Short mmCIF file of C-alpha atoms in Angstrom, two decimals:
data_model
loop_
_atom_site.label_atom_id
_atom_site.label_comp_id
_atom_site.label_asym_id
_atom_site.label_seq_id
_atom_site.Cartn_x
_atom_site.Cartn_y
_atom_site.Cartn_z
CA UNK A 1 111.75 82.50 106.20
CA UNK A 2 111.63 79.34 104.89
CA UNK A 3 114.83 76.98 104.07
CA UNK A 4 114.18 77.68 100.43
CA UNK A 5 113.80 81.10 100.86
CA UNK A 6 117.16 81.58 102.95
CA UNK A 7 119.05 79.42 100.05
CA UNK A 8 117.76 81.95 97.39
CA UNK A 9 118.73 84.97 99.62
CA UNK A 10 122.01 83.51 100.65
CA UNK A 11 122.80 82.96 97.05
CA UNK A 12 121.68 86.50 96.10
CA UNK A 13 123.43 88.60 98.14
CA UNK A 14 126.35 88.92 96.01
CA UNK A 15 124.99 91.91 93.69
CA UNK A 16 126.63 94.66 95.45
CA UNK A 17 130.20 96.09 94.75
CA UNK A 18 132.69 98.49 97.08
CA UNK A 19 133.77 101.10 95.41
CA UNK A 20 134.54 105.09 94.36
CA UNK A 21 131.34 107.04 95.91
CA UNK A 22 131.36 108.90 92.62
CA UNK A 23 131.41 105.86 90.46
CA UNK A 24 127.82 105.14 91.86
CA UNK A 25 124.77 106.87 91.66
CA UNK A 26 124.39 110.59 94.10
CA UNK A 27 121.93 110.00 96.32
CA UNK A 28 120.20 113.34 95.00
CA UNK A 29 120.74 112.85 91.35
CA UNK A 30 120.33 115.60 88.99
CA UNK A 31 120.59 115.28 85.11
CA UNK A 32 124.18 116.45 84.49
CA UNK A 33 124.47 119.00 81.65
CA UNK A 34 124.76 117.94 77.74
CA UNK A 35 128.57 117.83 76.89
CA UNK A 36 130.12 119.92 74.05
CA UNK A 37 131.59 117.03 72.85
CA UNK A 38 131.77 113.21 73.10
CA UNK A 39 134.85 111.43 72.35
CA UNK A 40 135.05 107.20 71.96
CA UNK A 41 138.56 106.69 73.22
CA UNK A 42 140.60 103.01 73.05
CA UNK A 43 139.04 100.80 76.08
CA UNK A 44 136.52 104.36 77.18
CA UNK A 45 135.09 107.28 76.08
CA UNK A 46 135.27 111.19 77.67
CA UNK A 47 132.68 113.63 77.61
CA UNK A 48 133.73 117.44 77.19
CA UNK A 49 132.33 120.67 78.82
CA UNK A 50 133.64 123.76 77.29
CA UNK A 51 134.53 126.32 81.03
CA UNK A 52 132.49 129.53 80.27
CA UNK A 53 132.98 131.71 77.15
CA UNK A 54 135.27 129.37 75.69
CA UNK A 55 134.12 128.41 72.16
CA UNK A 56 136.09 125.05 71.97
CA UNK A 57 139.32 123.65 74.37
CA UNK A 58 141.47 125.97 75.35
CA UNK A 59 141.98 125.55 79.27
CA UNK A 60 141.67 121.82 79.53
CA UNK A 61 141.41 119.85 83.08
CA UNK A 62 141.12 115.83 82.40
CA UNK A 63 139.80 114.07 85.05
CA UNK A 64 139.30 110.68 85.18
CA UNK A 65 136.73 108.25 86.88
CA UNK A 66 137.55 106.08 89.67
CA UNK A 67 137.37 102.04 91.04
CA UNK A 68 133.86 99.62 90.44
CA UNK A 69 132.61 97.24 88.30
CA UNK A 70 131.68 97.80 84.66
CA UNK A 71 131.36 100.74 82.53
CA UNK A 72 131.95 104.35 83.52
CA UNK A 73 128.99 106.85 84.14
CA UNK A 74 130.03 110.19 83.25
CA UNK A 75 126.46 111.68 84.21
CA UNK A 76 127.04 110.29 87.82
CA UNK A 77 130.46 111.20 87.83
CA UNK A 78 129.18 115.18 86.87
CA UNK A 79 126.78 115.18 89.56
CA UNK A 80 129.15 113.20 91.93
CA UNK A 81 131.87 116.36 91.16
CA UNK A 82 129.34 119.01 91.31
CA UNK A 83 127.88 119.37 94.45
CA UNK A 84 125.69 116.16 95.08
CA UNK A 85 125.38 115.12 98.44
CA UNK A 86 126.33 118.37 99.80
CA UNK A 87 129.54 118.52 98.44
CA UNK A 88 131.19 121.57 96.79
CA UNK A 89 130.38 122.34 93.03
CA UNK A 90 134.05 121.62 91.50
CA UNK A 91 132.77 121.11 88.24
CA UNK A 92 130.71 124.68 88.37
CA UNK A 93 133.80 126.52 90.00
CA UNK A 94 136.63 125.21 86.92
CA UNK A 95 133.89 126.12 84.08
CA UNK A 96 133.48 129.43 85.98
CA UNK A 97 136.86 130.25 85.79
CA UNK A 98 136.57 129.25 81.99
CA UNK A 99 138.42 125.95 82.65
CA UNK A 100 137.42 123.64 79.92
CA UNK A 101 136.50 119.95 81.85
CA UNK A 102 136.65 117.05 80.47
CA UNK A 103 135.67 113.81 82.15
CA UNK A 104 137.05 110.19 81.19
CA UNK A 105 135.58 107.06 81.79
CA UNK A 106 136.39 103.76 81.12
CA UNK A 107 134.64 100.69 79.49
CA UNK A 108 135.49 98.38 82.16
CA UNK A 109 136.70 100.15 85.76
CA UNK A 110 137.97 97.17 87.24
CA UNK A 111 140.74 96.44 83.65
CA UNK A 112 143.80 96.71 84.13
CA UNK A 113 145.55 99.79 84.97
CA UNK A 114 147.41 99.51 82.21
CA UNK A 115 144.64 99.06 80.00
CA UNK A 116 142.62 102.03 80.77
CA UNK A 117 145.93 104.23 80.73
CA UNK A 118 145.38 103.69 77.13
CA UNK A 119 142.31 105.57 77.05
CA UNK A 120 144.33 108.31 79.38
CA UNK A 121 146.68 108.41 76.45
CA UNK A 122 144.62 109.37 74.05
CA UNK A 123 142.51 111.58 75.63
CA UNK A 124 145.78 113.76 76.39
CA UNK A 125 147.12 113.70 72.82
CA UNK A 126 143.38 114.17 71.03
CA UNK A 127 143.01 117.20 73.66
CA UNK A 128 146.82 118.58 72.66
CA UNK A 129 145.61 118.05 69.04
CA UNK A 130 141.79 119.98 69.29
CA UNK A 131 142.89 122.57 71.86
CA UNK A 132 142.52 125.89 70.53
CA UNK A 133 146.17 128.32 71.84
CA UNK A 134 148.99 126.74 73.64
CA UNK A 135 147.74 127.17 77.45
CA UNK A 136 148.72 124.16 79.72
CA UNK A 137 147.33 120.82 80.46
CA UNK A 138 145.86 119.78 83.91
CA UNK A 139 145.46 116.25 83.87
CA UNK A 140 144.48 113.87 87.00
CA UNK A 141 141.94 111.44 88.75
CA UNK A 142 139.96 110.55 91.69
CA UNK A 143 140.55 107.38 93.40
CA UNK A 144 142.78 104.95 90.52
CA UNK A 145 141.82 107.51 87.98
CA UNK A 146 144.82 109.14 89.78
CA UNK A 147 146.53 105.84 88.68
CA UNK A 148 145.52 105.32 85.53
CA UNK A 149 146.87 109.24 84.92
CA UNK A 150 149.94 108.83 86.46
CA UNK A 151 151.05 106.06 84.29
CA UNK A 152 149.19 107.37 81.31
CA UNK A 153 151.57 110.64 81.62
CA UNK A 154 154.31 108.59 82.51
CA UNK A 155 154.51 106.21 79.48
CA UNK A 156 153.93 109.19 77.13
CA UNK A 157 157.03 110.66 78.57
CA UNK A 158 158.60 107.49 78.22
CA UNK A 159 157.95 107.39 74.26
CA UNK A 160 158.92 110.94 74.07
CA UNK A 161 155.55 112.36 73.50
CA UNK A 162 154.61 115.83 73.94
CA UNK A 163 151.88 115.73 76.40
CA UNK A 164 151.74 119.44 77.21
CA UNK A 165 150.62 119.07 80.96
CA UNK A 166 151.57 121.32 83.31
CA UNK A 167 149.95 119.86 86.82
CA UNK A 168 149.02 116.52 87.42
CA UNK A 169 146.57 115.72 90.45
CA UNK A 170 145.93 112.89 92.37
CA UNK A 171 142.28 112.85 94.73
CA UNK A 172 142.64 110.17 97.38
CA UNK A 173 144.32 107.99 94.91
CA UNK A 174 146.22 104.70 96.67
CA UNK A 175 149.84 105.21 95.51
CA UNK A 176 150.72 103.01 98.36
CA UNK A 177 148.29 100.87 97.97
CA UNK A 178 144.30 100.93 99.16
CA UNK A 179 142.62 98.39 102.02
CA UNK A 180 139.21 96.31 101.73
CA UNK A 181 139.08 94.00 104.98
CA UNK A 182 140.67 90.79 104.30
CA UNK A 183 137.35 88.92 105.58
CA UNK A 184 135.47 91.18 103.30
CA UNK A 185 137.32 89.83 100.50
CA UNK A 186 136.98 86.14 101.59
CA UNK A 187 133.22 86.63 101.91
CA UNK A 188 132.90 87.90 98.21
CA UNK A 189 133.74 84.07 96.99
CA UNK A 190 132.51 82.35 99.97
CA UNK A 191 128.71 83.41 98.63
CA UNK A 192 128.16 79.83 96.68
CA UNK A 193 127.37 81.38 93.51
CA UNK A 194 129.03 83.62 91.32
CA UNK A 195 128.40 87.14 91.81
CA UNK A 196 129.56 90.91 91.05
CA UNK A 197 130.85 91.50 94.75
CA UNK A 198 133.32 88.25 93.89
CA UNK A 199 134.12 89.77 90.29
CA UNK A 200 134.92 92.94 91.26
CA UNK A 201 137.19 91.73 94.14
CA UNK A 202 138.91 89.39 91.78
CA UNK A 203 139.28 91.75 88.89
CA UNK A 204 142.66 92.94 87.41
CA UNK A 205 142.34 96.56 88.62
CA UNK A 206 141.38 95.23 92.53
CA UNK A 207 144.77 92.71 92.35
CA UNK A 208 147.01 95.85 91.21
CA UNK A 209 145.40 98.21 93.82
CA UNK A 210 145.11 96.45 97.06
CA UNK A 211 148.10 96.09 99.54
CA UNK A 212 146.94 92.99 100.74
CA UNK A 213 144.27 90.61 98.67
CA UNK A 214 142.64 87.34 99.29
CA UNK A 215 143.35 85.05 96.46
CA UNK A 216 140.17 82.91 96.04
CA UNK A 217 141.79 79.73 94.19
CA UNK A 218 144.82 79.08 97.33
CA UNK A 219 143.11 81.28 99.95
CA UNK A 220 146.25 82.55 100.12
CA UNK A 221 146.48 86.51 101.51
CA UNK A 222 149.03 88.67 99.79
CA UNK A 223 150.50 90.82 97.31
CA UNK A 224 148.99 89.55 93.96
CA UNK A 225 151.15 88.82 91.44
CA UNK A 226 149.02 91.16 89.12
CA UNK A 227 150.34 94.21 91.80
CA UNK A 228 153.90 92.87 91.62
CA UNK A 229 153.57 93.52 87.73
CA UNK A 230 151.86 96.94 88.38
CA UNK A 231 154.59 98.38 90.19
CA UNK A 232 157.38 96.62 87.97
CA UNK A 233 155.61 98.19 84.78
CA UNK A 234 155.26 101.81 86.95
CA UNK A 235 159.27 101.28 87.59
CA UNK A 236 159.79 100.89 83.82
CA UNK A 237 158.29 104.10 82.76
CA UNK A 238 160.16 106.05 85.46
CA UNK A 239 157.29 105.88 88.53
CA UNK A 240 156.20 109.10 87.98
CA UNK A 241 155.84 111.67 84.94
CA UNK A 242 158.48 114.04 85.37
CA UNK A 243 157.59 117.30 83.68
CA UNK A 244 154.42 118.12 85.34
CA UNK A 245 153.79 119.26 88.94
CA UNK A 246 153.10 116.83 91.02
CA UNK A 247 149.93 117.70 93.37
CA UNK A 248 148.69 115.20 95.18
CA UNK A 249 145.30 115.11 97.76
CA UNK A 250 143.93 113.01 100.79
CA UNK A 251 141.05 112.08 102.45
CA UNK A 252 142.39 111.34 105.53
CA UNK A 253 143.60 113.46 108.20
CA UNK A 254 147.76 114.52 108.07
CA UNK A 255 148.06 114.59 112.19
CA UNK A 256 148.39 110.66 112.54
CA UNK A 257 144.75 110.50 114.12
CA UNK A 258 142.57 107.40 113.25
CA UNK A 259 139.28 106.61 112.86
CA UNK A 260 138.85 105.27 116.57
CA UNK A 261 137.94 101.61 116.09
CA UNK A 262 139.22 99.28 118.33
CA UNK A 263 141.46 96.47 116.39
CA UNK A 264 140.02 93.25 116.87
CA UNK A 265 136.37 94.32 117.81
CA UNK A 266 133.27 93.06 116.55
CA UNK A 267 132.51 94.69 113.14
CA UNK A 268 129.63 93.13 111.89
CA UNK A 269 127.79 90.11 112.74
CA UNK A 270 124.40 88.36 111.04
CA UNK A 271 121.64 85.76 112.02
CA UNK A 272 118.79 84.33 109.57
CA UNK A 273 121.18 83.89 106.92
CA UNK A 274 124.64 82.97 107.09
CA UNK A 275 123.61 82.61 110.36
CA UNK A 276 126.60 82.91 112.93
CA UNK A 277 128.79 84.61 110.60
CA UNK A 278 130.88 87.91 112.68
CA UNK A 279 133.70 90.20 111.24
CA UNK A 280 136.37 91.39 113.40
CA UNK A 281 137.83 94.50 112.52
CA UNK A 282 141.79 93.96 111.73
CA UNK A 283 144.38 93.93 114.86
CA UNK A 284 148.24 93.34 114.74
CA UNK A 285 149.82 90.09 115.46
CA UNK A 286 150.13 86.45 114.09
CA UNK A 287 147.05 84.18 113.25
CA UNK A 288 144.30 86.60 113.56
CA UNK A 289 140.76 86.22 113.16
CA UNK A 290 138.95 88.81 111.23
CA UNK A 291 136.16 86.76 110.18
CA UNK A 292 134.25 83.67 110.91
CA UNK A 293 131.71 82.61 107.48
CA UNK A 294 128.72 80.41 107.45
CA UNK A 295 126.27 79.17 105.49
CA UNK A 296 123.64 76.85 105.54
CA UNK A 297 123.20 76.28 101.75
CA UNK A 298 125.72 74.20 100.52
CA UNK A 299 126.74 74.36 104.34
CA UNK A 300 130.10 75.40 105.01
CA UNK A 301 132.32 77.58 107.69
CA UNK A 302 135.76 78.76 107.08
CA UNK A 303 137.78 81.24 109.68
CA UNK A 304 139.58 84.14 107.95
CA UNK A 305 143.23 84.89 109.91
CA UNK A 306 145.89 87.61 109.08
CA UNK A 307 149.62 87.63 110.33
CA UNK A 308 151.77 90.65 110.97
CA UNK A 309 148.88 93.38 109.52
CA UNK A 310 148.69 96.59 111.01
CA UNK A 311 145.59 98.14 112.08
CA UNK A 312 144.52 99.24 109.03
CA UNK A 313 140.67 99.49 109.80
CA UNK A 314 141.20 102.21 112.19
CA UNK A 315 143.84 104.27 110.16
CA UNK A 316 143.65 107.77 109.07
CA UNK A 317 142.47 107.89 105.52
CA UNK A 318 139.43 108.60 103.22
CA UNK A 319 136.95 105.69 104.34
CA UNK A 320 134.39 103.49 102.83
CA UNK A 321 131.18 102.09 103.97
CA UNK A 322 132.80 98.46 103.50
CA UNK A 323 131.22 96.83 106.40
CA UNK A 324 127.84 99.26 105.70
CA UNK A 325 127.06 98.24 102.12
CA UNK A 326 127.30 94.65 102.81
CA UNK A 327 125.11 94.84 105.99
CA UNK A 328 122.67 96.78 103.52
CA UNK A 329 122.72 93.63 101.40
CA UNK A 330 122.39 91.17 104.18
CA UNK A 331 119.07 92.97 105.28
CA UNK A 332 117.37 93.29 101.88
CA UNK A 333 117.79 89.85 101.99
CA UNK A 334 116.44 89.27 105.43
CA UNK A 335 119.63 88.91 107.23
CA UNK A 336 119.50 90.02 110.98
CA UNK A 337 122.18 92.15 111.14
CA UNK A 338 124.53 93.95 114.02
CA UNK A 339 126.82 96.39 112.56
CA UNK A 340 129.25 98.23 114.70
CA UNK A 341 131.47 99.99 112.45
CA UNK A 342 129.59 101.13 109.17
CA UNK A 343 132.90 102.85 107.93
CA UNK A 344 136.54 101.49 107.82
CA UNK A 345 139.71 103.12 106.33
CA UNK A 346 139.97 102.41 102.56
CA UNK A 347 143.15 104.75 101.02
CA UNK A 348 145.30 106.27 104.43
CA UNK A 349 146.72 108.98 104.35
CA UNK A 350 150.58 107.94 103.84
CA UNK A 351 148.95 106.40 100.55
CA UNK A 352 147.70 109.35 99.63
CA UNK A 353 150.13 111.44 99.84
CA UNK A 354 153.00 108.27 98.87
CA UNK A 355 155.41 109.21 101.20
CA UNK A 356 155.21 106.18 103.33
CA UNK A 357 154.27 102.64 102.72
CA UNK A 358 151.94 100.84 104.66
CA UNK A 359 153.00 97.48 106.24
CA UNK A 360 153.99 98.86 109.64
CA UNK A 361 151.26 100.12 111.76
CA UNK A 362 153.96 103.17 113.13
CA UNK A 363 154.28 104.12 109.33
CA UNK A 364 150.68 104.15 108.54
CA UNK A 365 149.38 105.84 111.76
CA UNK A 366 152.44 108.61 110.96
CA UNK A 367 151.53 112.24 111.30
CA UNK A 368 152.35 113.46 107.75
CA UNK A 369 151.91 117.01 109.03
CA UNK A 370 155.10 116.39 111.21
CA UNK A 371 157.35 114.66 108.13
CA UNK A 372 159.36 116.51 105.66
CA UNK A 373 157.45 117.07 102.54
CA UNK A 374 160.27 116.28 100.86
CA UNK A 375 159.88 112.70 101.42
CA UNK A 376 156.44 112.55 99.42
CA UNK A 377 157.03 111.80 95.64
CA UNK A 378 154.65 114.46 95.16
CA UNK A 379 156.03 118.28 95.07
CA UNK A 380 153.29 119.32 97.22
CA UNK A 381 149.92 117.87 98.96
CA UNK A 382 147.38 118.38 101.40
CA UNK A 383 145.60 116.33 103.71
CA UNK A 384 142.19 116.79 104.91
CA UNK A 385 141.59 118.60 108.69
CA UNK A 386 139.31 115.41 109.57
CA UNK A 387 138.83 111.66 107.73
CA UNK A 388 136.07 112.31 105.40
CA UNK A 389 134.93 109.38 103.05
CA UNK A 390 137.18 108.16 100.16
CA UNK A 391 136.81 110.96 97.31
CA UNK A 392 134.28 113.39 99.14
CA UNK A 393 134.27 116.76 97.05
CA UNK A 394 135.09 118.83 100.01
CA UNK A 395 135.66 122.71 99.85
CA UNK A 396 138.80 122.27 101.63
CA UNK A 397 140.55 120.37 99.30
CA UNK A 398 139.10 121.95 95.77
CA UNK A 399 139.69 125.13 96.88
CA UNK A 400 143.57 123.84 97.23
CA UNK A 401 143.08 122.47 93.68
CA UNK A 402 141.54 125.37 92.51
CA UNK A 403 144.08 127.85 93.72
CA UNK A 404 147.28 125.46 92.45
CA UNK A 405 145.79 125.23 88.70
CA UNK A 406 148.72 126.70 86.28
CA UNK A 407 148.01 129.59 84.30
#
């Protein structure tokens, strides 16, 4: 490559984003199915699917899309729920059992939770107000959809509104909070141009939903003020809805067993361009290193250090192909590239489930399976037998679902 060449590829490799699996294309896609209905919601939109036989709602299951940049897809999100990628055919199985689905997105994923609870809102109350009969509500989401729900539900009870669901559901959703490597993050706005990687990591809903986030303007590595508000603003409304059934699902394995990385190995290193620059996965103690950045164009280096973090790489939890997708990037590009852990932990387990929190390493490695169930704030959950990626439609867990809808 030449030097001009390397300055254009070091300033383009910035157009990726981490994220929800099923807020990006399946890798087999399929056309979903035409929806019954399409609704335009305040700040997003849902599409319905009557279940089978039904002639309008009368069963209703709300389930709403997940973490990434820019506007909801609701056909990727039907394939995504359906069966793509080898995964089990939720979607099919509901509308089978004449379950009436209906899918929410979101004009902009990475607004405020907040925000898009707005759109939660009203898909509830339009759904109360079309439904034909007076059988239950299921409302939930995958990923922060499971956020956006549980305050949606929450502020309605709050206001005194008659939201009419039965069973709310969380998939894999980061009550606790969810994890994208530190050096990750500083990498996002170390690329000398802006980009969507940056964006996303710097957006509203990636400051409320990350335990720990790198604040590009101080370099300062915290809680974000924006999550600070979050959790204030989930206080006010109560936390939690408190008339539904709380049902929450994980990812990650319940028996305290982690992914088996090594804390403070060598993650993912690259040559050619930002040549020199190695990620460490994360390791406990003060001062760090997780990442070492270079470029040549404007040239720079900066080292990345954490105090007093777990080992939250390694954790059990639905995962992510953090280090993957940016080593996929770095080689379109023509980055030489060594990549030793494709996968990290992105939501554990405890988060999951909420029934721990996740700034001690012997909370976040705890065996759920082994605590009282009492101690999660939801009234019952399940974990997955192994650590499957963040929001993988397994059998296991739908069948759970499936079996705990109300009548």
């Amino acid at each position: 490559m030449t030097p001009q060449q390397e300055e254009t590829a070091e300033r383009q490799v910035g157009g990726f984003t981490i994220g929800d699996p099923l807020a990006t294309a399946p890798k087999g896609m399929t056309e979903a199915p035409e929806p019954d209905e399409r609704w335009q919601l305040p700040n997003g939109f849902a599409h319905v699917y009557f279940g089978e036989r039904n002639r309008g709602i009368t069963r209703p299951v709300i389930m709403a899309d997940g973490f990434n940049l820019g506007r909801s897809d609701l056909n990727w999100l039907y394939v995504g729920l359906n069966g793509a990628d080898g995964g089990y055919p939720l979607l099919d199985q509901l509308r089978r059992r004449g379950r009436d689905v209906i899918l929410l997105g979101f004009e902009e994923r990475t607004a405020s939770v907040l925000d898009n609870a707005r759109a939660a809102e009203a898909a509830i109350m339009r759904t109360v107000a079309e439904q034909l009969g007076a059988a239950p509500l299921s409302v939930g989401g995958f990923s922060m959809g499971g956020m956006i729900t549980r305050f949606a539900l929450a502020r309605l009870e709050m206001q005194r509104m008659d939201h009419r669901t039965r069973m709310y559901f969380s998939y894999d959703s980061p009550h606790r909070g969810a994890v994208i490597p530190v050096g990750l993050q500083a990498f996002a706005h170390f690329i000398p141009v802006a980009n969507d990687f940056a964006r996303q990591m710097n957006s509203p809903a990636a400051r409320q939903m990350l335990w720990r986030h790198y604040d590009p303007h101080s370099a300062r590595i915290g809680v974000a003020p924006e999550r600070q508000e979050f959790l204030r603003k989930l206080e006010e409304v109560g936390s939690w809805p408190r008339l539904p059934r709380l049902l929450a699902l994980a990812n990650g394995r319940g028996d305290g067993a982690g992914l088996g990385i090594e804390p403070g190995s060598f993650a993912l290193g690259v040559q050619r361009i930002y040549p020199g620059t190695v990620f460490s996965t994360q390791a406990q103690g003060r001062d760090v290193v997780v990442a070492e950045l270079k470029r040549r164009f404007p040239q720079a280096e900066k080292t990345i250090t954490t105090s007093d973090f777990p080992e939250t790489d390694g954790a059990p939890g639905g995962t992510l192909r953090s280090y993957g997708i940016l080593a996929d990037m770095l080689r379109k590009f023509g980055g030489q590239v060594d990549l030793r852990h494709e996968h990290v932990c992105f939501v554990p387990s405890v988060s999951a489930v909420s029934i721990r929190d996740i700034d001690q390493h012997k909370d976040l490695y705890t065996a759920v399976d082994d605590i009282d169930p009492g101690e999660s704030d939801a009234d019952d959950f399940l974990c997955s037998v192994t650590n499957t990626g963040h929001t993988a439609i397994t059998e296991e867990l739908c069948t759970w679902l499936l079996d705990r809808l109300p009548d």
